[in-house]
mmCIF file of C-alpha atoms in Angstrom:
data_model
loop_
_atom_site.group_PDB
_atom_site.id
_atom_site.type_symbol
_atom_site.label_atom_id
_atom_site.label_comp_id
_atom_site.label_asym_id
_atom_site.label_seq_id
_atom_site.Cartn_x
_atom_site.Cartn_y
_atom_site.Cartn_z
ATOM 1 C CA MET A 263 -0.199 0.246 0.081
ATOM 2 C CA ILE A 264 3.549 2.477 0.815
ATOM 3 C CA LYS A 265 4.506 2.253 -2.782
ATOM 4 C CA LYS A 266 1.667 2.535 -4.260
ATOM 5 C CA ILE A 267 0.664 5.522 -2.447
ATOM 6 C CA ILE A 268 4.639 6.664 -3.441
ATOM 7 C CA SER A 269 4.582 7.579 -7.423
ATOM 8 C CA PHE A 270 1.367 9.630 -6.990
ATOM 9 C CA LEU A 271 2.214 13.336 -5.963
ATOM 10 C CA PHE A 272 -1.402 14.445 -5.171
ATOM 11 C CA VAL A 273 -1.438 11.968 -2.909
ATOM 12 C CA THR A 274 -5.280 12.691 -0.484
ATOM 13 C CA PHE A 275 -4.278 11.035 2.961
ATOM 14 C CA LEU A 276 -6.742 8.297 4.824
ATOM 15 C CA CYS A 277 -7.141 9.434 7.939
ATOM 16 C CA SER A 278 -8.478 8.278 11.044
ATOM 17 C CA VAL A 279 -11.001 9.558 13.025
ATOM 18 C CA SER A 280 -9.191 12.338 15.270
ATOM 19 C CA LEU A 281 -10.398 15.786 16.322
ATOM 20 C CA PHE A 282 -9.976 17.587 14.325
ATOM 21 C CA ALA A 283 -11.095 15.040 11.293
ATOM 22 C CA ASP A 284 -13.485 17.402 9.361
ATOM 23 C CA PHE A 285 -10.912 19.719 8.923
ATOM 24 C CA LYS A 286 -8.782 16.841 6.745
ATOM 25 C CA SER A 287 -12.450 15.452 5.050
ATOM 26 C CA ASP A 288 -13.471 18.402 4.080
ATOM 27 C CA TYR A 289 -9.354 19.235 3.160
ATOM 28 C CA GLU A 290 -9.589 15.477 1.084
ATOM 29 C CA LYS A 291 -12.654 16.940 -0.380
ATOM 30 C CA TYR A 292 -11.118 20.367 -1.963
ATOM 31 C CA ILE A 293 -8.337 18.782 -3.100
ATOM 32 C CA LYS A 294 -9.812 16.339 -5.464
ATOM 33 C CA SER A 295 -12.214 18.617 -6.384
ATOM 34 C CA GLU A 296 -9.323 21.545 -7.729
ATOM 35 C CA ASN A 297 -11.066 23.762 -5.406
ATOM 36 C CA ILE A 298 -9.072 26.569 -4.511
ATOM 37 C CA LYS A 299 -11.058 28.764 -2.916
ATOM 38 C CA LYS A 300 -12.158 27.065 -0.649
ATOM 39 C CA LEU A 301 -8.880 26.113 0.423
ATOM 40 C CA GLU A 302 -7.206 29.125 1.308
ATOM 41 C CA VAL A 303 -10.737 29.815 3.727
ATOM 42 C CA LEU A 304 -10.278 26.666 4.749
ATOM 43 C CA LEU A 305 -6.188 26.409 5.187
ATOM 44 C CA PRO A 306 -6.166 28.874 7.585
ATOM 45 C CA GLU A 307 -8.787 28.099 9.968
ATOM 46 C CA TRP A 308 -6.007 24.766 10.118
ATOM 47 C CA GLU A 309 -3.396 25.874 10.730
ATOM 48 C CA LYS A 310 -4.685 28.017 13.865
ATOM 49 C CA ALA A 311 -6.776 24.971 15.126
ATOM 50 C CA GLU A 312 -3.698 22.178 15.563
ATOM 51 C CA PRO A 313 -0.153 24.516 14.132
ATOM 52 C CA ASP A 314 2.054 21.228 14.965
ATOM 53 C CA ASN A 315 -0.168 18.798 12.747
ATOM 54 C CA PRO A 316 2.332 17.328 9.722
ATOM 55 C CA GLU A 317 -0.700 16.561 7.894
ATOM 56 C CA MET A 318 -1.736 20.408 7.365
ATOM 57 C CA PHE A 319 1.422 21.072 6.094
ATOM 58 C CA ILE A 320 0.762 18.489 3.151
ATOM 59 C CA ALA A 321 -2.239 19.708 3.235
ATOM 60 C CA TYR A 322 -0.169 23.725 2.344
ATOM 61 C CA PHE A 323 2.277 21.103 0.255
ATOM 62 C CA ASN A 324 -0.602 20.657 -2.663
ATOM 63 C CA TYR A 325 -2.546 23.608 -2.850
ATOM 64 C CA TYR A 326 0.139 25.847 -3.656
ATOM 65 C CA LEU A 327 1.239 22.286 -6.559
ATOM 66 C CA LEU A 328 -2.138 22.480 -7.087
ATOM 67 C CA LYS A 329 -1.935 26.653 -7.320
ATOM 68 C CA GLY A 330 0.917 26.187 -8.835
ATOM 69 C CA ARG A 331 0.466 23.633 -10.870
ATOM 70 C CA SER A 332 -0.178 24.335 -15.817
ATOM 71 C CA SER A 333 -0.627 21.795 -18.222
ATOM 72 C CA GLY A 334 -0.129 21.563 -21.780
ATOM 73 C CA LEU A 335 1.628 19.860 -25.052
ATOM 74 C CA THR A 336 4.778 19.661 -26.000
ATOM 75 C CA LEU A 337 6.894 18.907 -29.809
ATOM 76 C CA ASP A 338 9.433 16.614 -30.034
ATOM 77 C CA THR A 339 11.667 14.475 -32.094
ATOM 78 C CA VAL A 340 12.302 12.424 -29.012
ATOM 79 C CA PRO A 341 9.562 10.464 -26.332
ATOM 80 C CA PRO A 342 8.668 12.484 -23.671
ATOM 81 C CA GLU A 343 10.798 11.122 -19.882
ATOM 82 C CA SER A 344 7.261 10.328 -18.964
ATOM 83 C CA GLY A 345 3.933 10.374 -19.619
ATOM 84 C CA PRO A 346 2.207 8.883 -22.913
ATOM 85 C CA ALA A 347 2.936 10.582 -27.255
ATOM 86 C CA ILE A 348 1.338 10.550 -30.191
ATOM 87 C CA PRO A 349 4.307 9.699 -32.659
ATOM 88 C CA PHE A 350 3.514 11.717 -36.223
ATOM 89 C CA SER A 351 4.672 10.433 -39.917
ATOM 90 C CA ASN A 352 7.058 11.894 -42.452
ATOM 91 C CA PRO A 353 3.657 11.092 -45.366
ATOM 92 C CA ASP A 354 6.463 10.676 -47.687
ATOM 93 C CA THR A 355 8.523 8.906 -46.378
ATOM 94 C CA GLY A 356 6.703 7.073 -43.393
ATOM 95 C CA GLU A 357 9.318 7.111 -40.852
ATOM 96 C CA THR A 358 8.118 8.961 -37.367
ATOM 97 C CA VAL A 359 9.478 11.724 -37.434
ATOM 98 C CA GLY A 360 8.395 13.133 -33.390
ATOM 99 C CA TYR A 361 5.912 13.186 -30.767
ATOM 100 C CA ILE A 362 3.259 14.925 -29.304
ATOM 101 C CA GLY A 363 3.359 14.376 -25.867
ATOM 102 C CA GLY A 364 2.041 15.830 -22.630
ATOM 103 C CA GLN A 365 3.635 17.958 -19.598
ATOM 104 C CA THR A 366 2.591 18.995 -16.612
ATOM 105 C CA SER A 367 4.542 22.022 -14.909
ATOM 106 C CA TYR A 368 4.636 24.112 -12.250
ATOM 107 C CA ASP A 369 5.812 28.020 -11.403
ATOM 108 C CA LYS A 370 8.627 28.499 -9.564
ATOM 109 C CA THR A 371 7.210 30.932 -6.364
ATOM 110 C CA ASN A 372 3.943 28.171 -5.639
ATOM 111 C CA THR A 373 6.603 25.590 -5.537
ATOM 112 C CA GLU A 374 8.851 27.383 -4.163
ATOM 113 C CA THR A 375 6.567 27.650 -1.166
ATOM 114 C CA ALA A 376 5.409 24.374 -0.899
ATOM 115 C CA LEU A 377 8.754 23.022 -0.473
ATOM 116 C CA LYS A 378 8.632 25.894 2.149
ATOM 117 C CA TYR A 379 6.151 24.130 3.694
ATOM 118 C CA LEU A 380 7.299 20.009 4.010
ATOM 119 C CA ASN A 381 9.735 21.957 5.626
ATOM 120 C CA LYS A 382 8.682 23.464 8.646
ATOM 121 C CA GLY A 383 6.413 20.474 9.216
ATOM 122 C CA LEU A 384 9.987 17.650 8.675
ATOM 123 C CA ALA A 385 10.910 21.063 11.710
ATOM 124 C CA ILE A 386 8.254 19.771 14.049
ATOM 125 C CA ALA A 387 8.734 15.820 12.983
ATOM 126 C CA PRO A 388 11.558 14.485 10.536
ATOM 127 C CA GLU A 389 10.946 10.753 10.364
ATOM 128 C CA ARG A 390 7.107 11.554 8.541
ATOM 129 C CA LEU A 391 9.583 9.782 5.382
ATOM 130 C CA ASP A 392 6.451 10.785 3.307
ATOM 131 C CA MET A 393 6.987 14.339 3.370
ATOM 132 C CA HIS A 394 10.221 13.821 2.144
ATOM 133 C CA PHE A 395 9.452 11.480 -0.174
ATOM 134 C CA GLY A 396 6.846 14.641 -1.277
ATOM 135 C CA GLN A 397 10.229 16.831 -1.349
ATOM 136 C CA ILE A 398 11.372 14.754 -3.614
ATOM 137 C CA SER A 399 9.738 13.973 -6.103
ATOM 138 C CA ILE A 400 8.426 17.325 -6.450
ATOM 139 C CA LEU A 401 11.936 18.088 -7.158
ATOM 140 C CA GLY A 402 12.260 15.465 -9.448
ATOM 141 C CA GLN A 403 8.987 16.694 -11.091
ATOM 142 C CA ILE A 404 10.467 20.728 -12.065
ATOM 143 C CA ASN A 405 14.137 19.273 -12.553
ATOM 144 C CA GLU A 406 15.940 20.609 -10.081
ATOM 145 C CA TYR A 407 18.640 17.459 -10.198
ATOM 146 C CA GLU A 408 21.035 19.031 -7.515
ATOM 147 C CA ARG A 409 18.378 19.687 -4.638
ATOM 148 C CA MET A 410 16.995 16.708 -5.333
ATOM 149 C CA ALA A 411 20.312 14.428 -4.186
ATOM 150 C CA GLU A 412 21.092 16.294 -1.128
ATOM 151 C CA LYS A 413 17.603 15.851 0.117
ATOM 152 C CA ILE A 414 17.908 11.605 -0.641
ATOM 153 C CA ILE A 415 20.756 12.233 1.380
ATOM 154 C CA GLU A 416 19.081 14.048 3.852
ATOM 155 C CA VAL A 417 16.894 10.636 3.889
ATOM 156 C CA PHE A 418 19.974 8.770 4.862
ATOM 157 C CA ARG A 419 21.059 10.741 7.107
ATOM 158 C CA VAL A 420 18.184 11.110 8.879
ATOM 159 C CA ALA A 421 17.258 6.966 8.415
ATOM 160 C CA LYS A 422 20.796 6.466 10.197
ATOM 161 C CA LYS A 423 19.747 9.382 13.238
ATOM 162 C CA ILE A 424 15.375 7.795 14.021
ATOM 163 C CA ASN A 425 17.395 3.984 13.289
ATOM 164 C CA HIS A 426 14.283 3.704 10.577
ATOM 165 C CA LYS A 427 12.102 4.462 12.839
ATOM 166 C CA TRP A 428 9.978 6.240 10.099
ATOM 167 C CA LEU A 429 6.073 7.400 10.355
ATOM 168 C CA TRP A 430 3.056 7.828 7.551
ATOM 169 C CA SER A 431 0.216 8.842 7.242
ATOM 170 C CA ASN A 432 -1.329 10.698 10.498
ATOM 171 C CA ASN A 433 2.307 9.938 12.344
ATOM 172 C CA GLU A 434 1.977 5.683 11.286
ATOM 173 C CA PRO A 435 4.614 3.579 12.128
ATOM 174 C CA MET A 436 6.251 2.067 9.032
ATOM 175 C CA GLY A 437 6.897 -1.001 11.098
ATOM 176 C CA ASP A 438 10.199 -3.258 11.379
ATOM 177 C CA ASP A 439 10.297 -2.976 7.168
ATOM 178 C CA ALA A 440 11.000 0.191 6.972
ATOM 179 C CA GLU A 441 14.065 1.040 5.710
ATOM 180 C CA ASN A 442 13.196 -1.822 3.350
ATOM 181 C CA ILE A 443 11.098 -0.084 2.342
ATOM 182 C CA MET A 444 12.843 3.326 2.148
ATOM 183 C CA LEU A 445 16.006 1.182 0.072
ATOM 184 C CA ASP A 446 12.660 -0.135 -2.816
ATOM 185 C CA SER A 447 11.160 3.115 -3.464
ATOM 186 C CA ILE A 448 14.645 5.050 -3.580
ATOM 187 C CA ASN A 449 15.950 3.362 -5.846
ATOM 188 C CA ASP A 450 12.234 5.299 -7.680
ATOM 189 C CA TYR A 451 14.559 7.599 -7.701
ATOM 190 C CA HIS A 452 17.656 6.413 -9.087
ATOM 191 C CA ALA A 453 15.660 5.820 -11.859
ATOM 192 C CA THR A 454 14.040 9.756 -12.582
ATOM 193 C CA LEU A 455 18.709 11.022 -12.086
ATOM 194 C CA LEU A 456 19.552 8.541 -14.253
ATOM 195 C CA THR A 457 16.831 8.596 -17.202
ATOM 196 C CA ALA A 458 16.985 11.965 -17.555
ATOM 197 C CA LYS A 459 19.116 14.057 -20.510
ATOM 198 C CA ASP A 460 19.962 16.837 -18.316
ATOM 199 C CA ALA A 461 23.621 15.903 -17.798
ATOM 200 C CA LYS A 462 24.325 18.004 -14.030
ATOM 201 C CA ALA A 463 21.392 14.821 -13.398
ATOM 202 C CA LYS A 464 23.938 12.398 -14.019
ATOM 203 C CA GLU A 465 26.141 14.171 -11.933
ATOM 204 C CA ALA A 466 23.350 14.187 -9.083
ATOM 205 C CA GLU A 467 23.144 10.237 -9.637
ATOM 206 C CA ILE A 468 26.445 9.252 -8.863
ATOM 207 C CA LYS A 469 26.711 11.533 -5.589
ATOM 208 C CA VAL A 470 23.471 9.898 -4.408
ATOM 209 C CA CYS A 471 24.788 6.420 -5.372
ATOM 210 C CA SER A 472 28.519 7.120 -4.066
ATOM 211 C CA ALA A 473 26.714 8.318 -0.024
ATOM 212 C CA GLN A 474 23.797 5.352 -0.494
ATOM 213 C CA ILE A 475 26.874 3.067 -0.531
ATOM 214 C CA LYS A 476 28.310 4.858 2.099
ATOM 215 C CA ALA A 477 25.338 4.321 4.280
ATOM 216 C CA TYR A 478 24.671 0.871 3.460
ATOM 217 C CA PRO A 479 27.878 -0.540 2.057
ATOM 218 C CA LYS A 480 25.015 -4.072 1.802
ATOM 219 C CA SER A 481 22.461 -2.237 -0.855
ATOM 220 C CA ILE A 482 23.690 -3.781 -4.273
ATOM 221 C CA TYR A 483 21.353 -1.720 -6.185
ATOM 222 C CA ALA A 484 23.540 1.032 -5.334
ATOM 223 C CA TYR A 485 26.772 -0.273 -7.143
ATOM 224 C CA ASN A 486 24.796 -1.068 -9.879
ATOM 225 C CA PHE A 487 23.075 2.148 -10.606
ATOM 226 C CA LEU A 488 26.797 4.371 -10.057
ATOM 227 C CA GLY A 489 27.682 1.986 -12.726
ATOM 228 C CA ALA A 490 25.161 3.359 -14.536
ATOM 229 C CA ALA A 491 25.561 6.267 -14.319
ATOM 230 C CA TYR A 492 29.523 5.792 -14.600
ATOM 231 C CA MET A 493 28.963 4.384 -18.115
ATOM 232 C CA GLN A 494 26.797 7.447 -19.421
ATOM 233 C CA THR A 495 29.017 9.896 -18.530
ATOM 234 C CA GLY A 496 31.906 7.718 -19.822
ATOM 235 C CA GLU A 497 34.021 7.453 -17.212
ATOM 236 C CA ASP A 498 33.831 3.238 -18.024
ATOM 237 C CA LYS A 499 36.325 1.981 -15.542
ATOM 238 C CA LYS A 500 34.749 3.326 -13.017
ATOM 239 C CA ALA A 501 31.442 1.873 -14.380
ATOM 240 C CA LEU A 502 33.599 -1.684 -14.288
ATOM 241 C CA GLN A 503 34.730 -1.297 -10.907
ATOM 242 C CA ALA A 504 31.632 -0.281 -9.538
ATOM 243 C CA PHE A 505 29.581 -3.474 -11.305
ATOM 244 C CA LEU A 506 32.181 -5.739 -9.990
ATOM 245 C CA ASP A 507 32.486 -4.402 -6.299
ATOM 246 C CA ALA A 508 28.384 -5.386 -6.565
ATOM 247 C CA GLU A 509 30.105 -9.022 -8.101
ATOM 248 C CA LYS A 510 32.340 -9.056 -4.060
ATOM 249 C CA ILE A 511 28.279 -8.719 -2.305
ATOM 250 C CA ASP A 512 25.878 -11.177 -3.949
ATOM 251 C CA PRO A 513 28.259 -13.267 -6.969
ATOM 252 C CA ALA A 514 25.227 -14.044 -7.806
ATOM 253 C CA ASP A 515 23.034 -11.464 -8.450
ATOM 254 C CA VAL A 516 21.517 -11.767 -12.592
ATOM 255 C CA ILE A 517 21.675 -8.053 -12.690
ATOM 256 C CA VAL A 518 25.852 -7.462 -11.549
ATOM 257 C CA LEU A 519 26.677 -10.431 -14.054
ATOM 258 C CA GLY A 520 24.760 -9.315 -16.268
ATOM 259 C CA ASN A 521 25.479 -6.304 -17.010
ATOM 260 C CA ILE A 522 30.079 -7.243 -15.912
ATOM 261 C CA GLY A 523 28.683 -9.462 -18.963
ATOM 262 C CA LYS A 524 27.679 -6.775 -21.028
ATOM 263 C CA TRP A 525 30.495 -4.204 -19.722
ATOM 264 C CA TYR A 526 32.987 -6.558 -21.845
ATOM 265 C CA ALA A 527 30.587 -7.320 -24.844
ATOM 266 C CA GLU A 528 30.903 -3.590 -25.259
ATOM 267 C CA HIS A 529 34.656 -3.196 -25.135
ATOM 268 C CA GLY A 530 35.311 -6.200 -26.858
ATOM 269 C CA ASP A 531 36.650 -8.592 -24.063
ATOM 270 C CA THR A 532 34.658 -11.849 -25.339
ATOM 271 C CA LYS A 533 36.456 -13.908 -23.902
ATOM 272 C CA ASN A 534 35.313 -12.601 -19.860
ATOM 273 C CA ALA A 535 31.867 -11.518 -21.723
ATOM 274 C CA LYS A 536 31.323 -15.088 -22.142
ATOM 275 C CA LYS A 537 32.905 -16.337 -17.789
ATOM 276 C CA TYR A 538 29.459 -13.779 -17.136
ATOM 277 C CA TYR A 539 27.509 -15.681 -19.342
ATOM 278 C CA LYS A 540 27.632 -18.743 -18.199
ATOM 279 C CA LYS A 541 27.825 -17.468 -14.395
ATOM 280 C CA MET A 542 24.014 -16.390 -15.261
ATOM 281 C CA LEU A 543 23.594 -19.955 -16.656
ATOM 282 C CA LYS A 544 23.591 -21.595 -13.448
ATOM 283 C CA ASN A 545 20.537 -19.968 -12.025
ATOM 284 C CA PRO A 546 17.605 -22.464 -12.156
ATOM 285 C CA ASP A 547 15.488 -19.984 -13.674
ATOM 286 C CA THR A 548 14.504 -20.176 -16.906
ATOM 287 C CA ARG A 549 13.629 -16.286 -18.483
ATOM 288 C CA VAL A 550 17.607 -15.771 -16.845
ATOM 289 C CA GLN A 551 18.700 -19.135 -19.073
ATOM 290 C CA GLU A 552 17.261 -18.218 -21.890
ATOM 291 C CA PHE A 553 18.677 -14.393 -21.318
ATOM 292 C CA ALA A 554 22.055 -15.861 -21.153
ATOM 293 C CA ARG A 555 21.935 -17.604 -24.425
ATOM 294 C CA LYS A 556 21.209 -15.919 -26.482
ATOM 295 C CA ARG A 557 23.805 -13.401 -25.884
ATOM 296 C CA LEU A 558 26.679 -16.148 -26.007
ATOM 297 C CA ASP A 559 24.515 -16.935 -28.829
ATOM 298 C CA ALA A 560 25.435 -13.123 -30.172
ATOM 299 C CA LEU A 561 29.243 -13.813 -29.007
ATOM 300 C CA ASP A 562 29.493 -16.427 -31.343
ATOM 301 C CA LYS A 563 28.622 -15.312 -34.469
ATOM 302 C CA LYS A 564 30.969 -11.968 -34.057
#
């Protein structure tokens, strides 16, 4: 449930019955209907009644994002990084020459105000992981990759400080699996940085991976993401070292083995490429075995 909630920026958090339940239920109704005028009246009243309630700060965050949000169409020669796109072709050749997609943007003033409200909430409740993730998500949306990286690294620092005693909506404890949930969710943010076109996103990803490896040296995904980031920045030797470091942690991980095999294949080292694809054949999953066989066959045909 928690992972499903994370994927949406505008979230109506489920609320248990409380003294000020009417504020929360009214907020949910108005944010869903995008009734800005009603929210402008409700939120100051809620803030006055419950100045330390994290849900109130989240409500302000979503209100300012809604207020500053606008949508439109984009036209580009490559598909958009996210969302659906309609390809269009050259009428003479039939070749796809561009894509029409949708784009959501946020104006700077309202977005910064939204972020400030979550900062206020986190000053009161730094263990609220949903608020940390809210900030990280919107920073990715507005292409503030360096700030996004700093926020992710801040999550690592807080996690160690509170020993992963994370809370979610309505201060609900996330339980014993909170650390794994946190790290699994951060994988989505790694993907955002890796797929972004901006070179600054790659630098930010390397910074995040390095911090994650320092904080969680057994986190094999961080090594894989680090290797992928180095490949995109042209630092191929560093990429290989990251993949080899991951292999030391889990010599049987198929993603690691596949990455190393691919690296060697792309760099003309057929012998080592085959070595790693053959290791994948030992995996009991027939899909992994089939993947490895196809790669080995391709190398034999060269």
